[in-house]
Structure formats: structure tokens, C-alpha cells
Amino acid sequence: MKKCVQNKKTILVSVIMIIALLVGQPMYVQADGADLKLYAKAAVLMDADSGRVLYERSGDEQLAMASTTKIMTLIVTLENASLDDTVEVSSYAASMPQVRLGMRNGEQYRLRDLVLSLMLESHNDSAVVIAEHVGGSVEQFAALMNQKAAEIGCENTYYITPNGLDAMRGGKFHSTTARDLALVMSYCVAKSPQKETFLEITRTPDHSFTDLSGKRSFSCVNHNAFLGMMTGALSGKTGFTNKAGYCYVGALRRDGKTFVVALLACGWPSHKTYKWSDTRTLMEYGLAHYDYRSFDDVALPAGATADVLVSGGQGSRIGGLLYMPVETAADEAGVEGLLMHEDEKVTVTLQKVRELSAPVRKGQTVGYISYAVGNQEWKRIRLVAAGEIEAVDLAWCVRRVLGKWMISGSW
């Protein structure tokens, strides 16, 4: 019995030692495609302009996101409310846990001050006050967040809270993926009609304000260290909960390139700095290995705008061959170009009909040119008929016959 107890103690000590070693040492993760060492469980480097993932590690794994949630809270607020609005604090909002501003039930504030509190200090109570004002309730605001996520193209994101605190509802948990989180930040800095205001707020170094009664004063400081780490840093948001670990999403613009990095589960205490080293590693990788290439610089395939044979059309004589000139349509679908790795190539595919049957209308689609990088199509140009050809009918045949007879007196 004594020996058994000693064995159990030995096993317990061994387990504790292994855990201590794991916690005390960096947990490098080899990311796919390049020799980068990252701490984050899930990571994505994205071209913000196209939404193309340039580099990923477990990019589609659904994980808790902590306060990186607040970039969505901010953009939904900017697109649905005025920053000059007056907002009132509910008892529920005042009950939020740390980190919080410390507002009290019934107090009133300007919305502009609270969005700065939200993004600079990541105050949880400010998030709830904002959500209740904009959405009418936290639940209705979460519905707006999920609607916006779907519009942006997120496929595996589910918002429950406006502040990122861990939550469950209907068997789902408050979560996102590194890919979806990068898409949200890309939208915020490059595509939203409120992108300039978003950048202004998230880059504010500090802010002081009072409640509307003037009796209470507050000061906020921006804790996004990335803004001072790299030239061209645009924006970012940190996050941490016990479930999520340290998280981060940030954006950088330099040399005509806009990158977004999203990191989930990037260490737990006391590894608070892992997110900064991973962000720098991914941003530097993008800057060094990706350059913008325009699809306009890629030559059209041979025969793309060559004439197309038209059968059954009204021409100079009955039974004569007709050809329709082809041109490119103005309504191109897709992006104008991409950030591409030096080893990548653009694959151009031409699809065009060999023959058309009259009638043919101007602008009628006769084919397309597709531009793909990797396995994904990024741009498509329609090829269209440049004019019109009517179909042969009885009236046209009679006119041709009569015309021929009148000129030559015979068929």
C-alpha cells in the first residue's frame, strides 16, 4: 500500500514537472508553407484589399476570441449610430467585470467617449452600454454583429457578447476563426464606409472625458503596442480570457500593401508578449515575400477578341458567312490585382463559343477570360458581341430575292 502511494506521488510529480516545462517554454508551431515559428495555435496573414490568405496555421479552427470582438462592436456602432449620441448606463452594464470603466447605473455619457474607452482600455461595461444603445439590447446588438459578419464573408463566427467575454448560447460558444477575424479587420480598415473613423479611434494615443454631469472624470491610454512597433502600423486590438488565451488582430500598410494578422490562443500568462513577436514575424514575412501584381499587366490570350462565326443571320447575301466582332465588357468581376509571392503565377483561361446562332444582340455574352492564382479565380472578364445581327426570316429573303431580280433581271 505504501509503495502504491509512493508510485502515485512519483507520477503526480512527473506530470507537474511536464506541465511546468510546457508552460515555461515557448510552444513553437510550424506554420504551413514557410519556415516560420509561431506561438499562436491559429494564425492568418491576409491581404486586406483582396481578402486573400497569404499564410495560415489552423486558419479555420473555431476558437474563443476575447476582446478582439470589440473591432466588430466598434464598426457596427459606427455604421448604425452617431458618435454625438447621449447614452445611459443600465444596471446590467454597470455590473460587468474587469476590465471596466466603472460607470454607475443611470449615468449618462457621450457615445464618442465610450467607443474610445472600448478600444483604448478595452472596458467591458462600455461595450454593453454601447450595445444596449445601438441595438436596444445585448441580444439584438449581437444579431447585428452576426449579420455584419455574414455580409463580410465570415463562415465560422458566432457573436454572443459585445465585449468578448466567454459565453454559450444554444450549444454554440462566442467564437471565431483566425481567417474570419482577419476578414473583419480587413473590412474595418479597407472597405467599411466608416474606415477612416475606425482608424482614427483605434489609433488615438489617449483620451480624457467626463460623464455628462461633469462630476466624474476618466482617462484612457491606448495599450496597442503594435502601433509603435513597425512603420506603417494602422490599427489593432488585443484580447484575453482564460478560455481564449492571448489574442490579437492588427493591420499594417506599407509600400502600397495592406496586411492583416489575426492570432488566436497565442499563449497564456505569463507569455503576454508572444502575440507581438508573432505579429512582427508574420508582417515581416508578408513585406519581404509579397508584392502587388495587376492583372492588367497579363496579356490577353490569343484569339480572345477574334471574330465569332454567326449562322442563320442576315448578311450581304443568302447563305453567306457572317462574323461578329468580339470585345471585352466593362463589368469586370473580381479584383484588379493581388499581393503575390514571387514564386506564384497567374493562370489565364479563355472560354469562348465557336459559333453563334442569329439573332445576336450587342453585349451578348460569348465567353470569358478567367484569371486564377493557385486554385482560386480572382478576376473574370466577359467577352461580348460588339454589334447586332438579325436572324434570317421570310421578309428578309423576299427583299433579297426582289432586289436581286430588279438589278439583274434574274436569280
mmCIF file of C-alpha atoms in Angstrom:
data_model
loop_
_atom_site.group_PDB
_atom_site.id
_atom_site.type_symbol
_atom_site.label_atom_id
_atom_site.label_comp_id
_atom_site.label_asym_id
_atom_site.label_seq_id
_atom_site.Cartn_x
_atom_site.Cartn_y
_atom_site.Cartn_z
ATOM 1 C CA MET A 1 0.000 0.000 0.000
ATOM 2 C CA LYS A 2 2.820 2.346 0.935
ATOM 3 C CA LYS A 3 4.617 1.516 -2.307
ATOM 4 C CA CYS A 4 1.422 2.249 -4.293
ATOM 5 C CA VAL A 5 1.099 5.665 -2.675
ATOM 6 C CA GLN A 6 4.731 6.418 -3.478
ATOM 7 C CA ASN A 7 4.178 5.419 -7.118
ATOM 8 C CA LYS A 8 1.174 7.752 -7.350
ATOM 9 C CA LYS A 9 3.228 10.556 -5.846
ATOM 10 C CA THR A 10 6.001 9.907 -8.362
ATOM 11 C CA ILE A 11 3.540 10.032 -11.262
ATOM 12 C CA LEU A 12 1.966 13.245 -9.916
ATOM 13 C CA VAL A 13 5.352 14.905 -9.557
ATOM 14 C CA SER A 14 6.277 13.855 -13.103
ATOM 15 C CA VAL A 15 3.051 15.306 -14.506
ATOM 16 C CA ILE A 16 3.610 18.566 -12.615
ATOM 17 C CA MET A 17 7.161 18.788 -13.944
ATOM 18 C CA ILE A 18 5.990 18.207 -17.535
ATOM 19 C CA ILE A 19 3.316 20.914 -17.190
ATOM 20 C CA ALA A 20 5.860 23.301 -15.712
ATOM 21 C CA LEU A 21 8.210 22.663 -18.627
ATOM 22 C CA LEU A 22 5.426 23.230 -21.159
ATOM 23 C CA VAL A 23 4.268 26.448 -19.526
ATOM 24 C CA GLY A 24 7.790 27.739 -19.038
ATOM 25 C CA GLN A 25 8.958 27.167 -22.619
ATOM 26 C CA PRO A 26 7.712 28.626 -25.900
ATOM 27 C CA MET A 27 5.314 26.336 -27.766
ATOM 28 C CA TYR A 28 6.505 26.940 -31.331
ATOM 29 C CA VAL A 29 4.099 25.875 -34.055
ATOM 30 C CA GLN A 30 5.367 25.283 -37.576
ATOM 31 C CA ALA A 31 3.046 27.060 -39.993
ATOM 32 C CA ASP A 32 2.223 25.591 -43.388
ATOM 33 C CA GLY A 33 4.169 26.645 -46.455
ATOM 34 C CA ALA A 34 7.124 28.543 -44.980
ATOM 35 C CA ASP A 35 9.726 28.118 -42.293
ATOM 36 C CA LEU A 36 8.144 30.379 -39.681
ATOM 37 C CA LYS A 37 7.930 29.622 -35.990
ATOM 38 C CA LEU A 38 4.792 30.872 -34.287
ATOM 39 C CA TYR A 39 3.402 30.619 -30.783
ATOM 40 C CA ALA A 40 -0.248 31.014 -31.753
ATOM 41 C CA LYS A 41 -2.470 27.974 -32.115
ATOM 42 C CA ALA A 42 -4.267 29.669 -35.014
ATOM 43 C CA ALA A 43 -2.792 32.405 -37.190
ATOM 44 C CA VAL A 44 -3.518 34.115 -40.509
ATOM 45 C CA LEU A 45 -1.723 36.687 -42.633
ATOM 46 C CA MET A 46 -4.172 38.307 -45.066
ATOM 47 C CA ASP A 47 -4.072 40.775 -47.940
ATOM 48 C CA ALA A 48 -6.635 43.263 -46.630
ATOM 49 C CA ASP A 49 -7.572 44.565 -50.083
ATOM 50 C CA SER A 50 -8.491 41.213 -51.628
ATOM 51 C CA GLY A 51 -9.185 39.131 -48.508
ATOM 52 C CA ARG A 52 -6.696 36.545 -49.757
ATOM 53 C CA VAL A 53 -4.997 34.425 -47.104
ATOM 54 C CA LEU A 54 -1.263 34.599 -47.707
ATOM 55 C CA TYR A 55 -0.246 32.399 -44.817
ATOM 56 C CA GLU A 56 -2.140 30.399 -42.228
ATOM 57 C CA ARG A 57 -1.941 27.979 -39.371
ATOM 58 C CA SER A 58 -5.255 26.320 -38.428
ATOM 59 C CA GLY A 59 -6.969 29.299 -40.039
ATOM 60 C CA ASP A 60 -10.444 27.742 -39.921
ATOM 61 C CA GLU A 61 -10.378 26.332 -36.392
ATOM 62 C CA GLN A 62 -13.162 27.903 -34.315
ATOM 63 C CA LEU A 63 -11.792 29.343 -31.073
ATOM 64 C CA ALA A 64 -12.688 31.891 -28.407
ATOM 65 C CA MET A 65 -11.669 35.422 -29.447
ATOM 66 C CA ALA A 66 -11.812 37.507 -26.235
ATOM 67 C CA SER A 67 -11.721 41.296 -26.729
ATOM 68 C CA THR A 68 -10.737 41.156 -30.393
ATOM 69 C CA THR A 69 -14.561 41.027 -30.557
ATOM 70 C CA LYS A 70 -14.556 44.770 -29.994
ATOM 71 C CA ILE A 71 -13.459 45.643 -33.531
ATOM 72 C CA MET A 72 -16.836 44.318 -34.670
ATOM 73 C CA THR A 73 -18.571 46.151 -31.820
ATOM 74 C CA LEU A 74 -16.952 49.376 -32.984
ATOM 75 C CA ILE A 75 -17.646 49.038 -36.702
ATOM 76 C CA VAL A 76 -21.309 48.075 -36.141
ATOM 77 C CA THR A 77 -21.649 51.113 -33.869
ATOM 78 C CA LEU A 78 -20.032 53.481 -36.367
ATOM 79 C CA GLU A 79 -22.296 52.242 -39.159
ATOM 80 C CA ASN A 80 -25.515 52.412 -37.126
ATOM 81 C CA ALA A 81 -25.243 55.363 -34.722
ATOM 82 C CA SER A 82 -23.911 58.881 -34.306
ATOM 83 C CA LEU A 83 -20.919 59.426 -32.044
ATOM 84 C CA ASP A 84 -22.678 62.538 -30.744
ATOM 85 C CA ASP A 85 -25.458 60.404 -29.226
ATOM 86 C CA THR A 86 -26.134 60.513 -25.481
ATOM 87 C CA VAL A 87 -26.199 57.066 -23.852
ATOM 88 C CA GLU A 88 -27.435 55.969 -20.445
ATOM 89 C CA VAL A 89 -25.918 53.251 -18.258
ATOM 90 C CA SER A 90 -28.102 50.311 -17.219
ATOM 91 C CA SER A 91 -27.654 48.294 -14.050
ATOM 92 C CA TYR A 92 -26.647 45.311 -16.184
ATOM 93 C CA ALA A 93 -23.913 47.281 -17.952
ATOM 94 C CA ALA A 94 -22.649 48.636 -14.627
ATOM 95 C CA SER A 95 -22.306 45.060 -13.323
ATOM 96 C CA MET A 96 -19.719 43.984 -15.931
ATOM 97 C CA PRO A 97 -16.462 42.511 -14.593
ATOM 98 C CA GLN A 98 -12.977 43.873 -15.073
ATOM 99 C CA VAL A 99 -11.621 45.320 -17.221
ATOM 100 C CA ARG A 100 -14.206 48.122 -16.838
ATOM 101 C CA LEU A 101 -14.536 51.890 -16.788
ATOM 102 C CA GLY A 102 -16.578 51.803 -13.581
ATOM 103 C CA MET A 103 -19.761 53.513 -14.733
ATOM 104 C CA ARG A 104 -22.825 53.594 -12.475
ATOM 105 C CA ASN A 105 -26.454 52.860 -13.165
ATOM 106 C CA GLY A 106 -28.293 55.890 -14.549
ATOM 107 C CA GLU A 107 -25.208 57.903 -15.538
ATOM 108 C CA GLN A 108 -25.094 59.454 -18.985
ATOM 109 C CA TYR A 109 -22.170 59.682 -21.398
ATOM 110 C CA ARG A 110 -21.377 60.723 -24.928
ATOM 111 C CA LEU A 111 -21.076 57.767 -27.297
ATOM 112 C CA ARG A 112 -17.812 59.100 -28.743
ATOM 113 C CA ASP A 113 -16.164 58.872 -25.308
ATOM 114 C CA LEU A 114 -17.347 55.323 -24.750
ATOM 115 C CA VAL A 115 -16.056 53.962 -28.066
ATOM 116 C CA LEU A 116 -12.641 55.341 -27.115
ATOM 117 C CA SER A 117 -12.964 53.684 -23.707
ATOM 118 C CA LEU A 118 -13.897 50.489 -25.565
ATOM 119 C CA MET A 119 -10.894 50.442 -27.894
ATOM 120 C CA LEU A 120 -8.139 52.076 -25.839
ATOM 121 C CA GLU A 121 -8.713 50.359 -22.490
ATOM 122 C CA SER A 122 -10.993 47.516 -23.632
ATOM 123 C CA HIS A 123 -13.638 48.323 -21.000
ATOM 124 C CA ASN A 124 -16.312 45.639 -20.776
ATOM 125 C CA ASP A 125 -19.003 47.890 -19.303
ATOM 126 C CA SER A 126 -18.559 50.402 -22.114
ATOM 127 C CA ALA A 127 -19.197 47.604 -24.630
ATOM 128 C CA VAL A 128 -22.525 46.726 -23.023
ATOM 129 C CA VAL A 129 -23.673 50.357 -22.747
ATOM 130 C CA ILE A 130 -22.869 50.807 -26.435
ATOM 131 C CA ALA A 131 -24.641 47.572 -27.411
ATOM 132 C CA GLU A 132 -27.799 48.450 -25.483
ATOM 133 C CA HIS A 133 -27.898 51.911 -27.028
ATOM 134 C CA VAL A 134 -27.290 50.827 -30.637
ATOM 135 C CA GLY A 135 -29.180 47.530 -30.649
ATOM 136 C CA GLY A 136 -31.770 48.067 -27.946
ATOM 137 C CA SER A 137 -30.360 45.098 -26.041
ATOM 138 C CA VAL A 138 -27.216 42.987 -25.964
ATOM 139 C CA GLU A 139 -29.044 40.180 -27.786
ATOM 140 C CA GLN A 140 -30.260 42.455 -30.565
ATOM 141 C CA PHE A 141 -26.833 44.019 -30.930
ATOM 142 C CA ALA A 142 -25.273 40.552 -31.188
ATOM 143 C CA ALA A 143 -27.724 39.869 -34.014
ATOM 144 C CA LEU A 144 -26.394 42.969 -35.805
ATOM 145 C CA MET A 145 -22.846 41.726 -35.251
ATOM 146 C CA ASN A 146 -23.640 38.306 -36.709
ATOM 147 C CA GLN A 147 -25.446 39.885 -39.661
ATOM 148 C CA LYS A 148 -22.432 42.073 -40.426
ATOM 149 C CA ALA A 149 -20.093 39.079 -40.086
ATOM 150 C CA ALA A 150 -22.144 37.209 -42.700
ATOM 151 C CA GLU A 151 -22.064 40.228 -45.040
ATOM 152 C CA ILE A 152 -18.282 40.422 -44.711
ATOM 153 C CA GLY A 153 -17.937 36.739 -45.608
ATOM 154 C CA CYS A 154 -17.283 35.138 -42.230
ATOM 155 C CA GLU A 155 -18.345 31.488 -42.222
ATOM 156 C CA ASN A 156 -17.446 30.283 -38.739
ATOM 157 C CA THR A 157 -18.038 33.226 -36.409
ATOM 158 C CA TYR A 158 -20.678 33.497 -33.704
ATOM 159 C CA TYR A 159 -21.100 36.591 -31.537
ATOM 160 C CA ILE A 160 -22.960 36.456 -28.225
ATOM 161 C CA THR A 161 -21.401 39.348 -26.291
ATOM 162 C CA PRO A 162 -20.210 42.780 -27.450
ATOM 163 C CA ASN A 163 -17.134 42.651 -25.204
ATOM 164 C CA GLY A 164 -15.756 39.182 -25.919
ATOM 165 C CA LEU A 165 -16.374 37.651 -22.511
ATOM 166 C CA ASP A 166 -16.728 33.888 -22.851
ATOM 167 C CA ALA A 167 -20.365 32.855 -23.326
ATOM 168 C CA MET A 168 -22.537 29.957 -24.513
ATOM 169 C CA ARG A 169 -25.953 30.047 -26.174
ATOM 170 C CA GLY A 170 -27.931 27.215 -27.728
ATOM 171 C CA GLY A 171 -24.953 24.885 -27.794
ATOM 172 C CA LYS A 172 -22.735 27.471 -29.528
ATOM 173 C CA PHE A 173 -19.953 29.493 -27.941
ATOM 174 C CA HIS A 174 -18.703 33.032 -28.571
ATOM 175 C CA SER A 175 -16.066 32.283 -31.175
ATOM 176 C CA THR A 176 -14.380 32.957 -34.496
ATOM 177 C CA THR A 177 -11.538 31.680 -36.646
ATOM 178 C CA ALA A 178 -8.264 33.389 -37.493
ATOM 179 C CA ARG A 179 -9.450 33.679 -41.099
ATOM 180 C CA ASP A 180 -12.775 35.276 -40.143
ATOM 181 C CA LEU A 181 -11.142 37.621 -37.643
ATOM 182 C CA ALA A 182 -8.722 38.783 -40.344
ATOM 183 C CA LEU A 183 -11.667 39.336 -42.711
ATOM 184 C CA VAL A 184 -13.394 41.538 -40.131
ATOM 185 C CA MET A 185 -10.288 43.663 -39.593
ATOM 186 C CA SER A 186 -9.739 43.890 -43.362
ATOM 187 C CA TYR A 187 -13.274 45.204 -43.725
ATOM 188 C CA CYS A 188 -12.779 47.708 -40.911
ATOM 189 C CA VAL A 189 -9.569 49.245 -42.293
ATOM 190 C CA ALA A 190 -10.102 48.920 -46.048
ATOM 191 C CA LYS A 191 -13.756 48.530 -47.048
ATOM 192 C CA SER A 192 -16.184 49.970 -44.486
ATOM 193 C CA PRO A 193 -17.669 53.397 -45.273
ATOM 194 C CA GLN A 194 -16.565 54.254 -41.726
ATOM 195 C CA LYS A 195 -12.976 53.017 -42.137
ATOM 196 C CA GLU A 196 -11.372 56.428 -41.586
ATOM 197 C CA THR A 197 -13.261 56.964 -38.328
ATOM 198 C CA PHE A 198 -12.389 53.416 -37.256
ATOM 199 C CA LEU A 199 -8.694 54.126 -37.832
ATOM 200 C CA GLU A 200 -8.878 57.481 -36.072
ATOM 201 C CA ILE A 201 -10.402 55.923 -32.954
ATOM 202 C CA THR A 202 -8.143 52.874 -32.782
ATOM 203 C CA ARG A 203 -5.002 54.998 -33.278
ATOM 204 C CA THR A 204 -5.847 57.618 -30.652
ATOM 205 C CA PRO A 205 -2.963 57.581 -28.111
ATOM 206 C CA ASP A 206 -5.001 58.760 -25.110
ATOM 207 C CA HIS A 207 -8.318 60.362 -24.218
ATOM 208 C CA SER A 208 -9.815 62.125 -21.213
ATOM 209 C CA PHE A 209 -13.515 62.798 -20.635
ATOM 210 C CA THR A 210 -16.282 63.176 -18.037
ATOM 211 C CA ASP A 211 -19.807 61.908 -17.695
ATOM 212 C CA LEU A 212 -22.406 64.404 -18.931
ATOM 213 C CA SER A 213 -22.950 65.774 -15.425
ATOM 214 C CA GLY A 214 -19.262 66.693 -15.272
ATOM 215 C CA LYS A 215 -18.939 65.117 -11.828
ATOM 216 C CA ARG A 216 -16.747 62.151 -12.774
ATOM 217 C CA SER A 217 -13.544 62.259 -14.827
ATOM 218 C CA PHE A 218 -11.817 59.444 -16.709
ATOM 219 C CA SER A 219 -8.604 58.938 -18.661
ATOM 220 C CA CYS A 220 -7.826 56.229 -21.208
ATOM 221 C CA VAL A 221 -4.493 55.170 -22.727
ATOM 222 C CA ASN A 222 -4.031 53.101 -25.866
ATOM 223 C CA HIS A 223 -2.445 49.734 -24.980
ATOM 224 C CA ASN A 224 -1.883 48.558 -28.548
ATOM 225 C CA ALA A 225 1.926 48.246 -28.517
ATOM 226 C CA PHE A 226 1.965 47.267 -32.196
ATOM 227 C CA LEU A 227 1.269 50.882 -33.190
ATOM 228 C CA GLY A 228 4.804 51.742 -32.114
ATOM 229 C CA MET A 229 6.476 48.516 -33.214
ATOM 230 C CA MET A 230 6.520 48.773 -37.006
ATOM 231 C CA THR A 231 6.460 51.532 -39.598
ATOM 232 C CA GLY A 232 3.034 51.627 -41.221
ATOM 233 C CA ALA A 233 1.119 50.069 -38.318
ATOM 234 C CA LEU A 234 -2.545 51.015 -38.821
ATOM 235 C CA SER A 235 -4.697 49.517 -36.117
ATOM 236 C CA GLY A 236 -5.177 46.562 -33.804
ATOM 237 C CA LYS A 237 -6.943 45.050 -30.832
ATOM 238 C CA THR A 238 -5.725 42.782 -28.069
ATOM 239 C CA GLY A 239 -7.779 40.267 -26.125
ATOM 240 C CA PHE A 240 -7.539 37.809 -23.252
ATOM 241 C CA THR A 241 -9.800 35.450 -21.332
ATOM 242 C CA ASN A 242 -8.925 32.251 -19.530
ATOM 243 C CA LYS A 243 -10.538 30.272 -22.339
ATOM 244 C CA ALA A 244 -9.180 32.284 -25.282
ATOM 245 C CA GLY A 245 -5.671 32.947 -24.070
ATOM 246 C CA TYR A 246 -3.922 35.957 -25.565
ATOM 247 C CA CYS A 247 -5.372 37.053 -28.899
ATOM 248 C CA TYR A 248 -4.543 39.831 -31.320
ATOM 249 C CA VAL A 249 -5.617 41.266 -34.649
ATOM 250 C CA GLY A 250 -3.664 44.071 -36.293
ATOM 251 C CA ALA A 251 -3.222 45.845 -39.629
ATOM 252 C CA LEU A 252 -0.241 47.425 -41.372
ATOM 253 C CA ARG A 253 0.079 49.443 -44.588
ATOM 254 C CA ARG A 254 3.414 49.993 -46.278
ATOM 255 C CA ASP A 255 4.670 50.305 -49.851
ATOM 256 C CA GLY A 256 1.146 50.026 -51.240
ATOM 257 C CA LYS A 257 0.490 46.768 -49.379
ATOM 258 C CA THR A 258 -2.051 46.340 -46.593
ATOM 259 C CA PHE A 259 -1.634 43.297 -44.365
ATOM 260 C CA VAL A 260 -3.768 41.969 -41.539
ATOM 261 C CA VAL A 261 -2.565 39.478 -38.929
ATOM 262 C CA ALA A 262 -5.009 37.532 -36.731
ATOM 263 C CA LEU A 263 -3.808 35.405 -33.811
ATOM 264 C CA LEU A 264 -5.891 33.171 -31.524
ATOM 265 C CA ALA A 265 -4.716 31.214 -28.471
ATOM 266 C CA CYS A 266 -1.316 32.884 -28.607
ATOM 267 C CA GLY A 267 -0.104 31.829 -25.164
ATOM 268 C CA TRP A 268 -1.387 32.189 -21.619
ATOM 269 C CA PRO A 269 0.102 34.004 -18.607
ATOM 270 C CA SER A 270 2.915 34.729 -18.299
ATOM 271 C CA HIS A 271 3.506 34.847 -22.044
ATOM 272 C CA LYS A 272 1.867 38.160 -22.807
ATOM 273 C CA THR A 273 4.498 39.156 -25.391
ATOM 274 C CA TYR A 274 4.060 36.160 -27.700
ATOM 275 C CA LYS A 275 1.397 37.979 -29.709
ATOM 276 C CA TRP A 276 3.783 40.802 -30.501
ATOM 277 C CA SER A 277 6.556 38.526 -31.761
ATOM 278 C CA ASP A 278 4.097 36.513 -33.873
ATOM 279 C CA THR A 279 2.631 39.699 -35.354
ATOM 280 C CA ARG A 280 6.063 41.024 -36.273
ATOM 281 C CA THR A 281 7.113 37.670 -37.747
ATOM 282 C CA LEU A 282 4.062 37.465 -40.000
ATOM 283 C CA MET A 283 4.124 41.123 -41.060
ATOM 284 C CA GLU A 284 7.816 40.954 -41.943
ATOM 285 C CA TYR A 285 7.215 37.757 -43.888
ATOM 286 C CA GLY A 286 4.464 39.454 -45.896
ATOM 287 C CA LEU A 287 6.539 42.567 -46.594
ATOM 288 C CA ALA A 288 9.540 40.522 -47.731
ATOM 289 C CA HIS A 289 7.818 37.938 -49.911
ATOM 290 C CA TYR A 290 4.642 39.502 -51.366
ATOM 291 C CA ASP A 291 4.319 42.231 -53.983
ATOM 292 C CA TYR A 292 1.332 43.631 -55.827
ATOM 293 C CA ARG A 293 0.721 42.425 -59.380
ATOM 294 C CA SER A 294 -2.012 43.868 -61.573
ATOM 295 C CA PHE A 295 -3.993 41.551 -63.826
ATOM 296 C CA ASP A 296 -3.961 44.337 -66.418
ATOM 297 C CA ASP A 297 -0.265 43.544 -66.919
ATOM 298 C CA VAL A 298 -1.138 39.996 -68.004
ATOM 299 C CA ALA A 299 -1.617 39.755 -71.769
ATOM 300 C CA LEU A 300 -4.976 38.629 -73.141
ATOM 301 C CA PRO A 301 -4.917 35.074 -74.555
ATOM 302 C CA ALA A 302 -4.532 34.712 -78.315
ATOM 303 C CA GLY A 303 -7.891 34.849 -80.042
ATOM 304 C CA ALA A 304 -9.722 36.380 -77.093
ATOM 305 C CA THR A 305 -11.279 39.177 -79.154
ATOM 306 C CA ALA A 306 -11.249 37.426 -82.542
ATOM 307 C CA ASP A 307 -14.496 37.369 -84.535
ATOM 308 C CA VAL A 308 -17.096 34.667 -83.900
ATOM 309 C CA LEU A 309 -18.942 32.880 -86.724
ATOM 310 C CA VAL A 310 -22.690 33.565 -86.804
ATOM 311 C CA SER A 311 -25.091 31.192 -88.540
ATOM 312 C CA GLY A 312 -28.572 31.992 -89.796
ATOM 313 C CA GLY A 313 -28.019 35.731 -89.891
ATOM 314 C CA GLN A 314 -28.987 38.473 -92.309
ATOM 315 C CA GLY A 315 -25.919 39.328 -94.380
ATOM 316 C CA SER A 316 -24.989 40.632 -97.793
ATOM 317 C CA ARG A 317 -26.322 37.527 -99.484
ATOM 318 C CA ILE A 318 -28.376 34.475 -98.640
ATOM 319 C CA GLY A 319 -26.250 31.722 -97.166
ATOM 320 C CA GLY A 320 -23.176 33.917 -96.820
ATOM 321 C CA LEU A 321 -20.806 33.523 -93.845
ATOM 322 C CA LEU A 322 -21.140 36.152 -91.131
ATOM 323 C CA TYR A 323 -18.705 37.047 -88.376
ATOM 324 C CA MET A 324 -19.334 39.086 -85.247
ATOM 325 C CA PRO A 325 -16.534 41.210 -83.735
ATOM 326 C CA VAL A 326 -15.893 40.444 -80.046
ATOM 327 C CA GLU A 327 -14.912 42.906 -77.318
ATOM 328 C CA THR A 328 -14.400 42.868 -73.554
ATOM 329 C CA ALA A 329 -17.274 44.020 -71.346
ATOM 330 C CA ALA A 330 -16.875 46.861 -68.864
ATOM 331 C CA ASP A 331 -18.455 44.959 -65.961
ATOM 332 C CA GLU A 332 -15.390 43.021 -64.815
ATOM 333 C CA ALA A 333 -15.898 40.792 -61.783
ATOM 334 C CA GLY A 334 -13.202 40.391 -59.149
ATOM 335 C CA VAL A 335 -10.130 42.294 -58.001
ATOM 336 C CA GLU A 336 -7.770 44.325 -60.173
ATOM 337 C CA GLY A 337 -4.696 42.612 -58.789
ATOM 338 C CA LEU A 338 -3.240 40.673 -55.868
ATOM 339 C CA LEU A 339 -0.372 40.576 -53.451
ATOM 340 C CA MET A 340 1.522 37.577 -54.808
ATOM 341 C CA HIS A 341 4.511 35.543 -53.690
ATOM 342 C CA GLU A 342 7.482 35.726 -56.037
ATOM 343 C CA ASP A 343 7.000 32.040 -56.939
ATOM 344 C CA GLU A 344 3.327 32.369 -57.855
ATOM 345 C CA LYS A 345 1.972 32.612 -61.374
ATOM 346 C CA VAL A 346 -1.277 33.855 -62.876
ATOM 347 C CA THR A 347 -3.189 31.227 -64.836
ATOM 348 C CA VAL A 348 -5.270 32.749 -67.650
ATOM 349 C CA THR A 349 -8.115 30.685 -69.117
ATOM 350 C CA LEU A 350 -10.119 31.588 -72.244
ATOM 351 C CA GLN A 351 -13.604 30.183 -72.813
ATOM 352 C CA LYS A 352 -15.406 31.337 -75.964
ATOM 353 C CA VAL A 353 -18.167 29.936 -78.193
ATOM 354 C CA ARG A 354 -17.117 28.831 -81.667
ATOM 355 C CA GLU A 355 -20.381 29.771 -83.347
ATOM 356 C CA LEU A 356 -23.480 31.808 -82.581
ATOM 357 C CA SER A 357 -26.990 31.453 -83.976
ATOM 358 C CA ALA A 358 -28.737 34.615 -85.048
ATOM 359 C CA PRO A 359 -30.220 36.791 -83.756
ATOM 360 C CA VAL A 360 -27.172 38.207 -81.953
ATOM 361 C CA ARG A 361 -27.555 41.240 -79.696
ATOM 362 C CA LYS A 362 -24.907 43.813 -78.824
ATOM 363 C CA GLY A 363 -23.446 42.994 -75.412
ATOM 364 C CA GLN A 364 -24.497 39.333 -75.631
ATOM 365 C CA THR A 365 -22.044 37.129 -73.729
ATOM 366 C CA VAL A 366 -19.925 34.941 -75.976
ATOM 367 C CA GLY A 367 -17.296 33.839 -73.448
ATOM 368 C CA TYR A 368 -14.987 34.987 -70.678
ATOM 369 C CA ILE A 369 -11.373 35.294 -69.617
ATOM 370 C CA SER A 370 -10.534 33.963 -66.154
ATOM 371 C CA TYR A 371 -7.525 34.946 -64.048
ATOM 372 C CA ALA A 372 -6.594 32.488 -61.302
ATOM 373 C CA VAL A 373 -3.820 32.261 -58.745
ATOM 374 C CA GLY A 374 -3.416 28.870 -57.145
ATOM 375 C CA ASN A 375 -6.771 27.129 -57.176
ATOM 376 C CA GLN A 376 -8.881 30.284 -56.912
ATOM 377 C CA GLU A 377 -10.282 32.542 -59.589
ATOM 378 C CA TRP A 378 -9.739 36.211 -58.749
ATOM 379 C CA LYS A 379 -10.940 38.045 -61.827
ATOM 380 C CA ARG A 380 -13.306 37.314 -64.744
ATOM 381 C CA ILE A 381 -13.782 39.442 -67.866
ATOM 382 C CA ARG A 382 -16.820 38.822 -70.065
ATOM 383 C CA LEU A 383 -16.398 38.683 -73.828
ATOM 384 C CA VAL A 384 -19.387 40.146 -75.645
ATOM 385 C CA ALA A 385 -20.712 40.728 -79.148
ATOM 386 C CA ALA A 386 -19.717 44.163 -80.419
ATOM 387 C CA GLY A 387 -22.775 44.572 -82.652
ATOM 388 C CA GLU A 388 -26.072 43.044 -83.749
ATOM 389 C CA ILE A 389 -27.120 40.571 -86.428
ATOM 390 C CA GLU A 390 -30.773 39.778 -87.087
ATOM 391 C CA ALA A 391 -31.945 36.280 -87.926
ATOM 392 C CA VAL A 392 -32.961 35.336 -91.466
ATOM 393 C CA ASP A 393 -36.749 35.483 -91.900
ATOM 394 C CA LEU A 394 -39.222 35.304 -94.803
ATOM 395 C CA ALA A 395 -39.493 39.065 -95.219
ATOM 396 C CA TRP A 396 -35.697 39.440 -95.490
ATOM 397 C CA CYS A 397 -35.496 36.574 -98.021
ATOM 398 C CA VAL A 398 -38.235 38.158 -100.171
ATOM 399 C CA ARG A 399 -36.462 41.513 -100.108
ATOM 400 C CA ARG A 400 -33.183 39.896 -101.137
ATOM 401 C CA VAL A 401 -34.799 37.979 -103.973
ATOM 402 C CA LEU A 402 -36.641 41.040 -105.285
ATOM 403 C CA GLY A 403 -33.547 43.155 -105.006
ATOM 404 C CA LYS A 404 -31.511 40.615 -106.928
ATOM 405 C CA TRP A 405 -34.189 40.315 -109.630
ATOM 406 C CA MET A 406 -34.547 44.067 -110.055
ATOM 407 C CA ILE A 407 -30.815 44.507 -110.544
ATOM 408 C CA SER A 408 -30.011 41.551 -112.782
ATOM 409 C CA GLY A 409 -33.443 40.579 -114.051
ATOM 410 C CA SER A 410 -32.782 37.018 -112.956
ATOM 411 C CA TRP A 411 -31.871 34.973 -109.876
#
